[in-house]
Amino acid sequence: MDHLAITVRDVDATCAFYHDVLGMQVQTFGDGRLALKFGQQKINIHEAGHEIDPKADKPTPGSADLCLLVEDSLDDVVAALHEHHVDYMGPVNRTGAHGAITSVYVRDPDRNLIELSRYDQD
């Protein structure tokens, strides 16, 4: 996957959460559009009521459910969540696209569900 877009109520709060808590880079592109860059992918940010065309049929803040793979151990992820006073659920065992993963779940400022996962080690 190259990129996806999420619709948000507060662009600044969204960028702060994904940068400060999840370590993504905030990137400006085009005519001042914003994206959250991580690895080879990015999440484009659309402000509710000011979405970029073409867009989803019903762009809605808080409707996303994303699973993101992390490089750090989940212990380190949980420690960072504690440091930023972010509530989380887990760790729990799940199945990813390529097999068993272990995940923790958080909610971003729009209440999107963000699953932070690592593939289980052999």
Tab-separated table of C-alpha atoms in Angstrom:
chain	number	residue	atom	x	y	z
A	1	MET	CA	0.000	0.000	0.000
A	2	ASP	CA	1.256	3.464	-0.835
A	3	HIS	CA	-1.082	5.716	1.150
A	4	LEU	CA	-4.538	6.095	2.614
A	5	ALA	CA	-6.515	9.102	3.798
A	6	ILE	CA	-8.306	9.789	7.061
A	7	THR	CA	-10.787	12.571	7.717
A	8	VAL	CA	-10.167	14.440	10.973
A	9	ARG	CA	-11.788	17.207	13.000
A	10	ASP	CA	-8.582	18.831	14.262
A	11	VAL	CA	-5.570	18.622	11.961
A	12	ASP	CA	-3.140	19.963	14.593
A	13	ALA	CA	-4.261	17.472	17.266
A	14	THR	CA	-4.046	14.631	14.753
A	15	CYS	CA	-0.550	15.588	13.615
A	16	ALA	CA	0.630	15.992	17.209
A	17	PHE	CA	-0.691	12.547	18.213
A	18	TYR	CA	0.774	10.668	15.256
A	19	HIS	CA	4.101	12.531	15.502
A	20	ASP	CA	4.592	12.695	19.270
A	21	VAL	CA	3.048	9.362	20.279
A	22	LEU	CA	3.560	7.149	17.227
A	23	GLY	CA	6.752	8.740	15.868
A	24	MET	CA	5.498	9.527	12.361
A	25	GLN	CA	6.860	12.432	10.345
A	26	VAL	CA	4.454	15.234	9.442
A	27	GLN	CA	4.979	15.986	5.765
A	28	THR	CA	3.670	18.923	3.722
A	29	PHE	CA	3.055	18.322	0.031
A	30	GLY	CA	1.144	19.785	-2.919
A	31	ASP	CA	-0.734	22.970	-2.065
A	32	GLY	CA	-0.029	22.765	1.668
A	33	ARG	CA	-1.642	19.363	2.203
A	34	LEU	CA	-0.457	17.306	5.176
A	35	ALA	CA	0.451	13.652	5.492
A	36	LEU	CA	1.841	11.390	8.187
A	37	LYS	CA	4.864	9.535	6.822
A	38	PHE	CA	6.110	6.208	8.148
A	39	GLY	CA	8.354	3.750	6.330
A	40	GLN	CA	7.376	3.671	2.665
A	41	GLN	CA	3.757	4.662	3.345
A	42	LYS	CA	1.825	7.721	4.387
A	43	ILE	CA	-1.571	8.722	5.729
A	44	ASN	CA	-3.005	11.801	4.023
A	45	ILE	CA	-4.949	14.111	6.314
A	46	HIS	CA	-8.301	15.510	5.175
A	47	GLU	CA	-9.952	18.084	7.408
A	48	ALA	CA	-13.668	17.388	7.878
A	49	GLY	CA	-15.644	19.689	5.595
A	50	HIS	CA	-12.547	20.478	3.522
A	51	GLU	CA	-11.738	17.067	2.022
A	52	ILE	CA	-9.741	16.760	-1.176
A	53	ASP	CA	-11.589	15.484	-4.263
A	54	PRO	CA	-12.018	12.772	-5.140
A	55	LYS	CA	-12.872	11.529	-1.663
A	56	ALA	CA	-14.736	8.771	0.115
A	57	ASP	CA	-18.496	8.852	-0.332
A	58	LYS	CA	-19.074	9.599	3.353
A	59	PRO	CA	-15.817	10.910	4.874
A	60	THR	CA	-16.285	10.707	8.624
A	61	PRO	CA	-13.868	11.463	11.469
A	62	GLY	CA	-13.449	8.455	13.730
A	63	SER	CA	-14.465	5.785	11.208
A	64	ALA	CA	-10.997	4.308	10.542
A	65	ASP	CA	-9.714	1.026	11.937
A	66	LEU	CA	-6.030	0.678	11.028
A	67	CYS	CA	-3.395	-1.921	11.854
A	68	LEU	CA	0.149	-0.565	11.758
A	69	LEU	CA	3.255	-2.719	12.108
A	70	VAL	CA	5.824	-1.433	14.580
A	71	GLU	CA	9.558	-2.071	14.648
A	72	ASP	CA	9.996	-1.579	18.395
A	73	SER	CA	9.081	-4.249	20.905
A	74	LEU	CA	5.541	-4.016	22.227
A	75	ASP	CA	7.063	-3.427	25.685
A	76	ASP	CA	8.695	-0.284	24.272
A	77	VAL	CA	5.445	0.709	22.551
A	78	VAL	CA	3.513	0.324	25.817
A	79	ALA	CA	6.182	2.317	27.681
A	80	ALA	CA	5.829	5.158	25.140
A	81	LEU	CA	2.044	5.068	25.513
A	82	HIS	CA	2.421	5.334	29.300
A	83	GLU	CA	4.864	8.222	28.856
A	84	HIS	CA	2.288	10.115	26.757
A	85	HIS	CA	-0.632	9.133	29.038
A	86	VAL	CA	-2.377	7.291	26.202
A	87	ASP	CA	-4.902	4.623	27.179
A	88	TYR	CA	-4.477	1.298	25.421
A	89	MET	CA	-5.873	-2.214	25.336
A	90	GLY	CA	-3.724	-5.321	25.112
A	91	PRO	CA	-1.447	-6.891	24.251
A	92	VAL	CA	-3.676	-9.414	22.498
A	93	ASN	CA	-3.017	-12.148	19.949
A	94	ARG	CA	-4.418	-11.579	16.480
A	95	THR	CA	-3.890	-12.754	12.916
A	96	GLY	CA	-2.284	-10.417	10.396
A	97	ALA	CA	-1.946	-10.713	6.637
A	98	HIS	CA	1.083	-13.010	7.047
A	99	GLY	CA	0.349	-14.912	10.249
A	100	ALA	CA	0.257	-14.464	14.005
A	101	ILE	CA	0.696	-10.959	15.422
A	102	THR	CA	0.547	-9.449	18.875
A	103	SER	CA	-1.196	-6.091	19.133
A	104	VAL	CA	-2.047	-3.192	21.389
A	105	TYR	CA	-4.921	-0.851	20.540
A	106	VAL	CA	-5.161	2.925	20.986
A	107	ARG	CA	-7.567	5.618	19.846
A	108	ASP	CA	-6.397	8.775	18.105
A	109	PRO	CA	-7.940	12.219	18.773
A	110	ASP	CA	-10.920	11.399	16.489
A	111	ARG	CA	-11.391	8.010	18.192
A	112	ASN	CA	-10.110	6.056	15.180
A	113	LEU	CA	-8.997	2.607	16.296
A	114	ILE	CA	-5.262	2.165	15.783
A	115	GLU	CA	-3.820	-1.333	16.211
A	116	LEU	CA	-0.065	-1.367	16.804
A	117	SER	CA	1.294	-4.812	15.968
A	118	ARG	CA	4.358	-6.996	15.651
A	119	TYR	CA	4.582	-10.341	13.952
A	120	ASP	CA	5.273	-13.075	16.470
A	121	GLN	CA	8.889	-14.217	16.473
A	122	ASP	CA	9.737	-17.881	15.836
